[in-house]
Amino acid sequence: MSCRSLADRIDALLPQTQCTKCGYDGCRPYADAIADGSAPINRCPPGGDDGIAALSALLQTPALPLDLERGEPGPLLVARIDEAHCIGCTLCIQACPVDAIVGANKHMHTVLADWCTGCDLCVAPCPVDCIQMVPAGRAWTAEDAAISRQRHRSHLARAERLAADNARLMAPEAPAAASAPTPAAADAQSEDRKRSAIESALARARARRNPTQS
């Protein structure tokens, strides 16, 4: 059995919540690390003891207690945005690994509960603390995992395209062509300035609300 095919089989047993609690940037990198022997099988809180047992059976290795430093297992949670306080900064949208949050810049965002994996990666970046994790009221299924895997792949592919586009926009032009920035580059610079202004304004607002913490 090749390392790649083993990693595929391990990945198929992981819950595909893409929560990164295992210490890797998603379920597939964790599967690769288990396959090459650089990570143990007990770092996935969403998978819990059942996940560890499945990995143990596949790899024919002893089961290990769940590493609780990585998080506690529990029922599926989903993100909920307090829409009255959302400022439309888009930071949660950028953090979501499966594109379960929709909305536009400076407009209210909302979570597609059926898509949300409960990873909670959107909570920390929110500058106004308007996101909480609440019980989903249902279990995470194998079908959910398969769909989440594909959405995560699509998310990564789009991020790679955007990074490549930004790299091309920011690349220095040849001296002969050095003139006014292209409309796309100007838009990118404008967005950077707006983001910086928003972050500065939010920092000032937080400092005013919590003067003793400044």
Coordinates of N, CA and C in Angstrom, one line a residue:
M1 N 0.9 -1.2 0.0 CA 0.0 0.0 0.0 C 0.9 1.2 0.0
S2 N 0.7 2.1 -1.0 CA 1.5 3.3 -1.0 C 1.1 4.3 0.0
C3 N 2.0 5.3 0.4 CA 1.7 6.3 1.4 C 0.5 7.1 0.9
R4 N 0.4 7.4 -0.4 CA -0.7 8.2 -0.8 C -2.0 7.5 -0.7
S5 N -2.1 6.2 -1.0 CA -3.3 5.5 -0.9 C -3.7 5.4 0.6
L6 N -2.7 5.2 1.4 CA -3.0 5.1 2.9 C -3.5 6.4 3.4
A7 N -2.9 7.5 2.9 CA -3.4 8.8 3.3 C -4.8 9.1 2.9
D8 N -5.2 8.6 1.7 CA -6.6 8.7 1.2 C -7.5 7.9 2.1
R9 N -7.1 6.7 2.6 CA -8.0 5.9 3.4 C -8.1 6.6 4.8
I10 N -7.0 7.1 5.3 CA -7.1 7.8 6.6 C -8.0 9.0 6.5
D11 N -7.8 9.8 5.4 CA -8.6 11.0 5.2 C -10.1 10.7 5.2
A12 N -10.4 9.5 4.6 CA -11.8 9.1 4.5 C -12.5 8.8 5.9
L13 N -11.6 8.6 6.9 CA -12.1 8.3 8.2 C -12.2 9.6 9.1
L14 N -11.6 10.7 8.6 CA -11.6 11.9 9.4 C -12.9 12.7 9.1
P15 N -13.4 13.5 10.1 CA -14.7 14.1 9.9 C -14.8 15.3 9.0
Q16 N -13.7 15.8 8.5 CA -13.7 16.8 7.5 C -14.3 18.1 8.0
T17 N -14.2 18.4 9.3 CA -14.6 19.6 9.8 C -13.6 20.8 9.6
Q18 N -12.4 20.4 9.2 CA -11.3 21.3 8.9 C -11.0 22.3 10.0
C19 N -11.2 21.8 11.3 CA -11.1 22.7 12.4 C -9.7 23.1 12.8
T20 N -8.7 22.4 12.3 CA -7.2 22.6 12.6 C -6.9 22.3 14.1
K21 N -7.8 21.8 14.9 CA -7.4 21.5 16.3 C -6.3 20.4 16.4
C22 N -6.2 19.6 15.4 CA -5.1 18.6 15.3 C -3.7 19.2 15.2
G23 N -3.7 20.5 14.9 CA -2.4 21.1 14.7 C -2.0 21.2 13.2
Y24 N -2.8 20.7 12.3 CA -2.5 20.8 10.9 C -3.6 21.7 10.2
D25 N -3.3 22.1 9.0 CA -4.2 23.0 8.3 C -5.4 22.3 7.6
G26 N -6.0 21.4 8.3 CA -7.2 20.7 7.8 C -7.0 19.2 7.9
C27 N -8.1 18.5 7.5 CA -8.1 17.1 7.7 C -7.1 16.4 6.8
R28 N -6.9 16.8 5.6 CA -6.0 16.1 4.6 C -4.5 16.2 5.1
P29 N -4.1 17.4 5.5 CA -2.7 17.4 6.0 C -2.5 16.6 7.2
Y30 N -3.5 16.5 8.1 CA -3.4 15.6 9.2 C -3.3 14.1 8.8
A31 N -4.1 13.8 7.8 CA -4.1 12.4 7.2 C -2.7 12.1 6.7
D32 N -2.1 13.0 6.0 CA -0.8 12.8 5.4 C 0.2 12.6 6.5
A33 N 0.1 13.4 7.6 CA 1.0 13.2 8.7 C 0.9 11.9 9.4
I34 N -0.3 11.4 9.6 CA -0.5 10.1 10.2 C 0.1 9.0 9.3
A35 N -0.2 9.2 8.0 CA 0.3 8.2 7.0 C 1.8 8.1 7.0
D36 N 2.5 9.2 7.2 CA 4.0 9.1 7.1 C 4.6 8.9 8.5
G37 N 3.7 8.7 9.5 CA 4.2 8.4 10.9 C 4.6 9.6 11.7
S38 N 4.3 10.8 11.3 CA 4.8 12.0 12.0 C 3.7 12.5 13.0
A39 N 2.5 11.9 13.0 CA 1.5 12.4 13.9 C 0.7 11.2 14.4
P40 N 0.3 11.2 15.7 CA -0.5 10.2 16.3 C -1.9 10.2 15.8
I41 N -2.7 9.2 16.2 CA -4.1 9.1 15.7 C -5.1 9.7 16.6
N42 N -4.7 10.4 17.7 CA -5.6 10.8 18.7 C -5.7 12.3 18.8
R43 N -5.5 13.0 17.7 CA -5.6 14.5 17.8 C -6.8 15.1 17.2
C44 N -7.9 14.4 17.0 CA -9.1 14.9 16.4 C -10.3 14.9 17.3
P45 N -10.5 16.0 18.0 CA -11.7 16.1 18.9 C -13.0 15.8 18.2
P46 N -13.3 16.3 17.0 CA -14.6 16.0 16.4 C -14.8 14.6 16.1
G47 N -13.7 13.9 15.8 CA -13.8 12.4 15.6 C -14.0 11.6 16.8
G48 N -13.4 12.1 18.0 CA -13.6 11.5 19.2 C -13.1 10.1 19.3
D49 N -13.6 9.3 20.3 CA -13.1 7.9 20.5 C -13.4 7.0 19.3
D50 N -14.6 7.3 18.7 CA -15.0 6.4 17.5 C -14.0 6.6 16.4
G51 N -13.6 7.9 16.2 CA -12.6 8.1 15.1 C -11.3 7.5 15.4
I52 N -10.9 7.5 16.6 CA -9.6 6.9 17.0 C -9.7 5.4 16.8
A53 N -10.8 4.8 17.2 CA -11.0 3.4 17.0 C -10.9 3.0 15.5
A54 N -11.5 3.8 14.7 CA -11.5 3.5 13.2 C -10.1 3.6 12.7
L55 N -9.4 4.6 13.1 CA -8.0 4.8 12.6 C -7.1 3.6 13.1
S56 N -7.3 3.2 14.4 CA -6.6 2.1 15.0 C -6.8 0.8 14.2
A57 N -8.1 0.6 13.8 CA -8.4 -0.6 13.1 C -7.7 -0.6 11.7
L58 N -7.8 0.6 11.0 CA -7.2 0.7 9.7 C -5.7 0.5 9.8
L59 N -5.0 1.1 10.7 CA -3.6 1.0 10.8 C -3.0 -0.1 11.6
Q60 N -4.0 -0.9 12.2 CA -3.6 -2.0 13.0 C -2.6 -1.6 14.1
T61 N -2.9 -0.5 14.8 CA -2.1 0.0 15.9 C -3.0 0.1 17.1
P62 N -2.4 0.2 18.3 CA -3.3 0.3 19.5 C -4.0 1.7 19.5
A63 N -5.2 1.6 20.0 CA -6.0 2.9 20.2 C -5.3 3.7 21.3
L64 N -5.4 5.0 21.2 CA -4.8 5.9 22.2 C -6.0 6.8 22.8
P65 N -5.8 7.2 24.0 CA -6.8 8.2 24.6 C -6.8 9.5 23.7
L66 N -7.9 10.1 23.6 CA -8.0 11.3 22.9 C -7.1 12.4 23.6
D67 N -6.3 13.1 22.8 CA -5.5 14.2 23.4 C -6.4 15.4 23.7
L68 N -6.8 15.5 24.9 CA -7.7 16.5 25.3 C -7.1 17.9 25.3
E69 N -5.8 18.0 25.1 CA -5.2 19.4 24.9 C -5.6 19.9 23.5
R70 N -6.1 19.1 22.7 CA -6.5 19.5 21.3 C -8.0 20.0 21.4
G71 N -8.7 19.7 22.4 CA -10.1 20.1 22.5 C -10.9 18.9 23.1
E72 N -12.1 19.3 23.4 CA -13.1 18.3 24.0 C -14.0 17.8 22.9
P73 N -14.3 16.5 22.9 CA -15.4 16.1 21.9 C -16.8 16.5 22.5
G74 N -17.7 16.6 21.6 CA -19.0 17.0 22.0 C -20.0 17.1 20.8
P75 N -21.2 17.5 21.1 CA -22.2 17.6 20.0 C -21.8 18.6 19.0
L76 N -22.3 18.5 17.8 CA -22.1 19.4 16.7 C -22.6 20.8 17.1
L77 N -21.7 21.8 16.9 CA -22.1 23.2 17.1 C -22.0 23.9 15.7
V78 N -22.8 25.0 15.6 CA -22.7 25.8 14.3 C -22.6 27.2 14.8
A79 N -22.0 28.0 13.9 CA -21.8 29.4 14.1 C -23.1 30.2 13.9
R80 N -23.3 31.2 14.8 CA -24.4 32.1 14.6 C -23.9 33.5 14.7
I81 N -24.3 34.4 13.8 CA -23.8 35.8 13.8 C -25.0 36.7 14.3
D82 N -24.6 37.5 15.3 CA -25.6 38.5 15.8 C -25.6 39.6 14.7
E83 N -26.6 39.5 13.9 CA -26.7 40.4 12.7 C -26.8 41.9 13.0
A84 N -27.3 42.1 14.2 CA -27.5 43.6 14.6 C -26.1 44.2 14.9
H85 N -25.1 43.4 15.2 CA -23.8 44.0 15.5 C -22.7 43.7 14.5
C86 N -23.1 42.9 13.5 CA -22.1 42.6 12.4 C -21.8 43.9 11.6
I87 N -20.5 44.2 11.4 CA -20.1 45.4 10.7 C -19.7 45.1 9.3
G88 N -19.8 43.9 8.8 CA -19.5 43.6 7.4 C -18.0 43.6 7.1
C89 N -17.1 43.2 8.1 CA -15.7 43.4 7.8 C -15.2 42.3 6.9
T90 N -15.9 41.2 6.7 CA -15.6 40.0 5.9 C -14.5 39.1 6.5
L91 N -14.0 39.4 7.7 CA -12.9 38.6 8.3 C -13.4 37.2 8.5
C92 N -14.7 37.0 8.9 CA -15.2 35.7 9.2 C -15.3 34.9 7.9
I93 N -15.7 35.6 6.8 CA -15.8 34.9 5.5 C -14.5 34.4 5.1
Q94 N -13.4 35.1 5.3 CA -12.1 34.7 4.9 C -11.6 33.5 5.8
A95 N -12.1 33.5 7.0 CA -11.6 32.4 7.9 C -12.3 31.1 7.7
C96 N -13.5 31.1 7.2 CA -14.3 29.9 7.0 C -13.7 28.9 6.0
P97 N -13.4 27.7 6.4 CA -12.7 26.8 5.5 C -13.6 26.1 4.4
V98 N -14.9 26.3 4.6 CA -15.9 25.7 3.7 C -16.9 26.6 3.1
D99 N -16.6 27.9 3.2 CA -17.4 29.0 2.6 C -18.9 28.9 3.1
A100 N -19.0 28.7 4.4 CA -20.4 28.6 5.0 C -20.9 30.0 5.4
I101 N -20.1 31.0 5.2 CA -20.6 32.4 5.6 C -20.7 33.2 4.3
V102 N -21.8 33.9 4.2 CA -22.0 34.7 3.0 C -22.3 36.1 3.4
G103 N -22.0 37.0 2.5 CA -22.2 38.5 2.8 C -21.2 39.3 2.0
A104 N -21.4 40.6 2.0 CA -20.6 41.5 1.2 C -19.9 42.5 2.2
N105 N -18.8 43.1 1.7 CA -18.1 44.1 2.5 C -19.1 45.2 2.9
K106 N -19.0 45.5 4.3 CA -19.8 46.5 4.9 C -21.3 46.2 4.9
H107 N -21.6 44.9 4.6 CA -23.0 44.5 4.7 C -23.1 43.3 5.7
M108 N -24.2 43.1 6.3 CA -24.4 42.0 7.3 C -24.1 40.6 6.6
H109 N -23.5 39.8 7.4 CA -23.2 38.4 7.0 C -24.1 37.4 7.7
T110 N -24.2 36.3 7.1 CA -25.0 35.2 7.7 C -24.3 33.9 7.5
V111 N -24.7 32.9 8.4 CA -24.1 31.6 8.3 C -25.1 30.6 7.7
L112 N -24.6 29.8 6.7 CA -25.4 28.7 6.2 C -25.2 27.5 7.1
A113 N -26.2 27.4 8.0 CA -26.1 26.4 9.1 C -25.9 25.0 8.6
D114 N -26.5 24.6 7.4 CA -26.3 23.3 6.9 C -24.9 23.0 6.4
W115 N -24.2 24.1 6.1 CA -22.8 24.0 5.6 C -21.8 24.0 6.7
C116 N -22.1 24.7 7.8 CA -21.2 25.0 8.9 C -20.7 23.7 9.5
T117 N -19.4 23.5 9.7 CA -18.8 22.3 10.2 C -18.6 22.4 11.7
G118 N -18.8 23.6 12.3 CA -18.6 23.8 13.7 C -17.1 24.0 14.1
C119 N -16.3 24.4 13.1 CA -14.9 24.5 13.4 C -14.5 25.6 14.3
D120 N -15.4 26.6 14.4 CA -15.2 27.9 15.2 C -14.1 28.8 14.8
L121 N -13.5 28.6 13.6 CA -12.4 29.4 13.1 C -12.8 30.8 12.8
C122 N -14.1 31.1 12.7 CA -14.6 32.4 12.4 C -14.7 33.3 13.7
V123 N -14.7 32.6 14.9 CA -15.0 33.3 16.1 C -13.9 34.3 16.5
A124 N -12.7 33.9 16.5 CA -11.6 34.7 16.9 C -11.3 35.9 16.1
P125 N -11.4 35.8 14.7 CA -11.2 37.0 13.9 C -12.2 38.1 14.0
C126 N -13.4 37.8 14.5 CA -14.5 38.8 14.5 C -14.1 40.0 15.5
P127 N -14.0 41.2 15.0 CA -13.5 42.3 15.8 C -14.6 42.8 16.8
V128 N -15.8 42.5 16.6 CA -16.9 43.0 17.4 C -17.5 41.8 18.2
D129 N -16.9 40.7 18.2 CA -17.4 39.5 19.0 C -18.9 39.2 18.8
C130 N -19.3 39.2 17.6 CA -20.7 39.0 17.3 C -21.0 37.6 16.8
I131 N -20.1 36.6 17.0 CA -20.3 35.3 16.5 C -20.2 34.3 17.7
Q132 N -21.2 33.5 17.9 CA -21.2 32.4 18.9 C -21.5 31.1 18.3
M133 N -21.0 30.1 19.0 CA -21.2 28.7 18.6 C -22.4 28.2 19.4
V134 N -23.4 27.6 18.7 CA -24.6 27.2 19.3 C -24.9 25.7 18.8
P135 N -25.7 25.0 19.6 CA -25.9 23.6 19.3 C -26.6 23.5 17.9
A136 N -26.2 22.6 17.1 CA -26.7 22.4 15.7 C -28.1 21.6 15.8
G137 N -28.2 20.8 16.8 CA -29.5 20.1 17.0 C -29.5 18.9 16.0
R138 N -28.4 18.5 15.6 CA -28.3 17.3 14.7 C -26.9 16.7 14.8
A139 N -26.7 15.5 14.3 CA -25.4 14.9 14.3 C -24.7 15.2 13.0
W140 N -23.4 15.1 13.0 CA -22.5 15.2 11.8 C -22.5 13.9 11.1
T141 N -22.8 13.8 9.8 CA -22.9 12.5 9.2 C -21.7 12.3 8.2
A142 N -21.6 11.1 7.7 CA -20.6 10.8 6.6 C -20.9 11.6 5.4
E143 N -22.2 11.8 5.1 CA -22.5 12.6 3.9 C -22.0 14.1 4.1
D144 N -22.2 14.6 5.3 CA -21.7 15.9 5.7 C -20.2 16.0 5.4
A145 N -19.5 14.9 5.9 CA -18.1 14.9 5.7 C -17.6 14.9 4.3
A146 N -18.3 14.2 3.4 CA -17.9 14.1 2.0 C -18.2 15.5 1.3
I147 N -19.3 16.1 1.7 CA -19.6 17.4 1.1 C -18.6 18.4 1.6
S148 N -18.3 18.4 2.8 CA -17.4 19.3 3.4 C -16.0 19.2 2.8
R149 N -15.6 18.0 2.6 CA -14.3 17.8 1.9 C -14.2 18.5 0.6
Q150 N -15.3 18.4 -0.2 CA -15.3 19.0 -1.5 C -15.3 20.5 -1.4
R151 N -16.1 21.0 -0.5 CA -16.2 22.5 -0.3 C -14.8 23.0 0.1
H152 N -14.1 22.3 1.0 CA -12.8 22.7 1.4 C -11.8 22.8 0.2
R153 N -11.9 21.7 -0.6 CA -11.0 21.7 -1.8 C -11.3 22.9 -2.7
S154 N -12.6 23.2 -2.9 CA -12.9 24.3 -3.7 C -12.5 25.7 -3.1
H155 N -12.6 25.7 -1.8 CA -12.1 26.9 -1.0 C -10.6 27.1 -1.2
L156 N -9.9 26.1 -1.1 CA -8.4 26.2 -1.2 C -8.0 26.5 -2.7
A157 N -8.7 25.9 -3.7 CA -8.4 26.2 -5.0 C -8.7 27.7 -5.4
R158 N -9.8 28.2 -4.8 CA -10.1 29.7 -5.1 C -9.0 30.6 -4.4
A159 N -8.6 30.2 -3.2 CA -7.6 31.0 -2.5 C -6.3 31.0 -3.2
E160 N -6.0 29.9 -3.8 CA -4.7 29.8 -4.6 C -4.8 30.7 -5.8
R161 N -6.0 30.7 -6.5 CA -6.2 31.6 -7.6 C -6.1 33.0 -7.2
L162 N -6.7 33.4 -6.1 CA -6.7 34.8 -5.7 C -5.2 35.2 -5.3
A163 N -4.5 34.3 -4.7 CA -3.1 34.6 -4.3 C -2.3 34.8 -5.5
A164 N -2.5 34.0 -6.5 CA -1.7 34.1 -7.8 C -2.1 35.4 -8.5
D165 N -3.4 35.8 -8.5 CA -3.8 37.0 -9.1 C -3.2 38.2 -8.4
N166 N -3.2 38.2 -7.1 CA -2.6 39.3 -6.3 C -1.1 39.4 -6.5
A167 N -0.4 38.2 -6.6 CA 1.0 38.2 -6.9 C 1.3 38.9 -8.2
R168 N 0.5 38.6 -9.2 CA 0.7 39.2 -10.5 C 0.5 40.7 -10.5
L169 N -0.6 41.1 -9.7 CA -0.9 42.6 -9.6 C 0.2 43.3 -8.9
M170 N 0.8 42.7 -7.9 CA 1.8 43.4 -7.1 C 3.2 43.2 -7.7
A171 N 3.4 42.4 -8.7 CA 4.7 42.3 -9.3 C 5.2 43.6 -9.9
P172 N 6.5 43.9 -9.7 CA 7.0 45.2 -10.3 C 7.0 45.1 -11.8
E173 N 6.6 46.2 -12.4 CA 6.6 46.3 -13.9 C 7.9 46.6 -14.4
A174 N 8.1 46.3 -15.7 CA 9.4 46.7 -16.3 C 9.5 48.2 -16.4
P175 N 10.7 48.7 -16.3 CA 10.9 50.2 -16.3 C 10.2 50.9 -17.4
A176 N 10.2 50.3 -18.6 CA 9.6 51.0 -19.7 C 8.1 51.1 -19.6
A177 N 7.6 50.2 -18.8 CA 6.1 50.2 -18.7 C 5.6 50.9 -17.4
A178 N 6.6 51.4 -16.6 CA 6.3 52.0 -15.3 C 5.5 53.3 -15.6
S179 N 4.3 53.3 -15.2 CA 3.4 54.4 -15.3 C 2.3 54.4 -14.3
A180 N 1.1 54.8 -14.6 CA 0.0 54.8 -13.6 C -0.4 53.3 -13.4
P181 N -0.8 53.0 -12.1 CA -1.2 51.6 -11.9 C -2.4 51.2 -12.7
T182 N -2.5 49.9 -13.0 CA -3.6 49.4 -13.7 C -4.9 49.6 -12.8
P183 N -6.1 49.6 -13.4 CA -7.3 49.7 -12.6 C -7.4 48.6 -11.6
A184 N -7.0 47.4 -11.9 CA -7.1 46.3 -11.0 C -6.1 46.5 -9.8
A185 N -4.9 47.0 -10.1 CA -3.9 47.2 -9.0 C -4.4 48.4 -8.2
A186 N -5.0 49.4 -8.8 CA -5.5 50.5 -8.0 C -6.6 50.1 -7.1
D187 N -7.5 49.2 -7.6 CA -8.5 48.7 -6.7 C -8.0 47.9 -5.5
A188 N -6.9 47.1 -5.8 CA -6.3 46.3 -4.7 C -5.7 47.2 -3.7
Q189 N -5.0 48.2 -4.1 CA -4.4 49.2 -3.2 C -5.5 49.9 -2.4
S190 N -6.6 50.2 -3.1 CA -7.7 50.9 -2.4 C -8.3 50.0 -1.3
E191 N -8.5 48.7 -1.6 CA -9.0 47.8 -0.7 C -8.1 47.6 0.5
D192 N -6.8 47.6 0.3 CA -5.8 47.5 1.4 C -5.9 48.7 2.3
R193 N -6.1 49.9 1.7 CA -6.2 51.1 2.5 C -7.5 51.1 3.3
K194 N -8.6 50.7 2.7 CA -9.9 50.6 3.4 C -9.8 49.6 4.6
R195 N -9.2 48.4 4.3 CA -9.1 47.5 5.4 C -8.3 48.0 6.5
S196 N -7.1 48.7 6.2 CA -6.3 49.3 7.3 C -7.1 50.3 8.1
A197 N -7.9 51.1 7.4 CA -8.7 52.1 8.1 C -9.7 51.5 9.0
I198 N -10.4 50.4 8.5 CA -11.4 49.7 9.3 C -10.8 49.2 10.6
E199 N -9.6 48.5 10.4 CA -9.0 47.9 11.5 C -8.5 48.9 12.6
S200 N -8.1 50.1 12.1 CA -7.7 51.1 13.0 C -8.9 51.7 13.8
A201 N -10.0 51.9 13.0 CA -11.2 52.4 13.7 C -11.7 51.4 14.7
L202 N -11.7 50.1 14.4 CA -12.1 49.1 15.4 C -11.2 49.0 16.6
A203 N -9.9 49.2 16.4 CA -9.0 49.2 17.5 C -9.3 50.4 18.4
R204 N -9.6 51.5 17.9 CA -9.9 52.7 18.7 C -11.2 52.5 19.4
A205 N -12.2 51.9 18.8 CA -13.4 51.6 19.4 C -13.3 50.7 20.6
R206 N -12.5 49.6 20.4 CA -12.3 48.7 21.5 C -11.6 49.3 22.6
A207 N -10.6 50.2 22.3 CA -9.9 50.9 23.4 C -10.8 51.8 24.2
R208 N -11.7 52.4 23.5 CA -12.7 53.3 24.2 C -13.6 52.5 25.1
R209 N -14.0 51.3 24.6 CA -14.9 50.5 25.4 C -14.2 49.9 26.6
N210 N -12.9 49.6 26.5 CA -12.2 48.9 27.5 C -10.9 49.7 27.8
P211 N -11.0 50.9 28.4 CA -9.8 51.7 28.6 C -8.8 51.1 29.6
T212 N -9.2 50.2 30.5 CA -8.3 49.6 31.4 C -7.4 48.5 30.8
Q213 N -7.9 48.0 29.6 CA -7.1 47.0 28.9 C -6.2 47.5 27.8
S214 N -6.2 48.8 27.6 CA -5.3 49.4 26.6 C -3.9 49.5 27.1

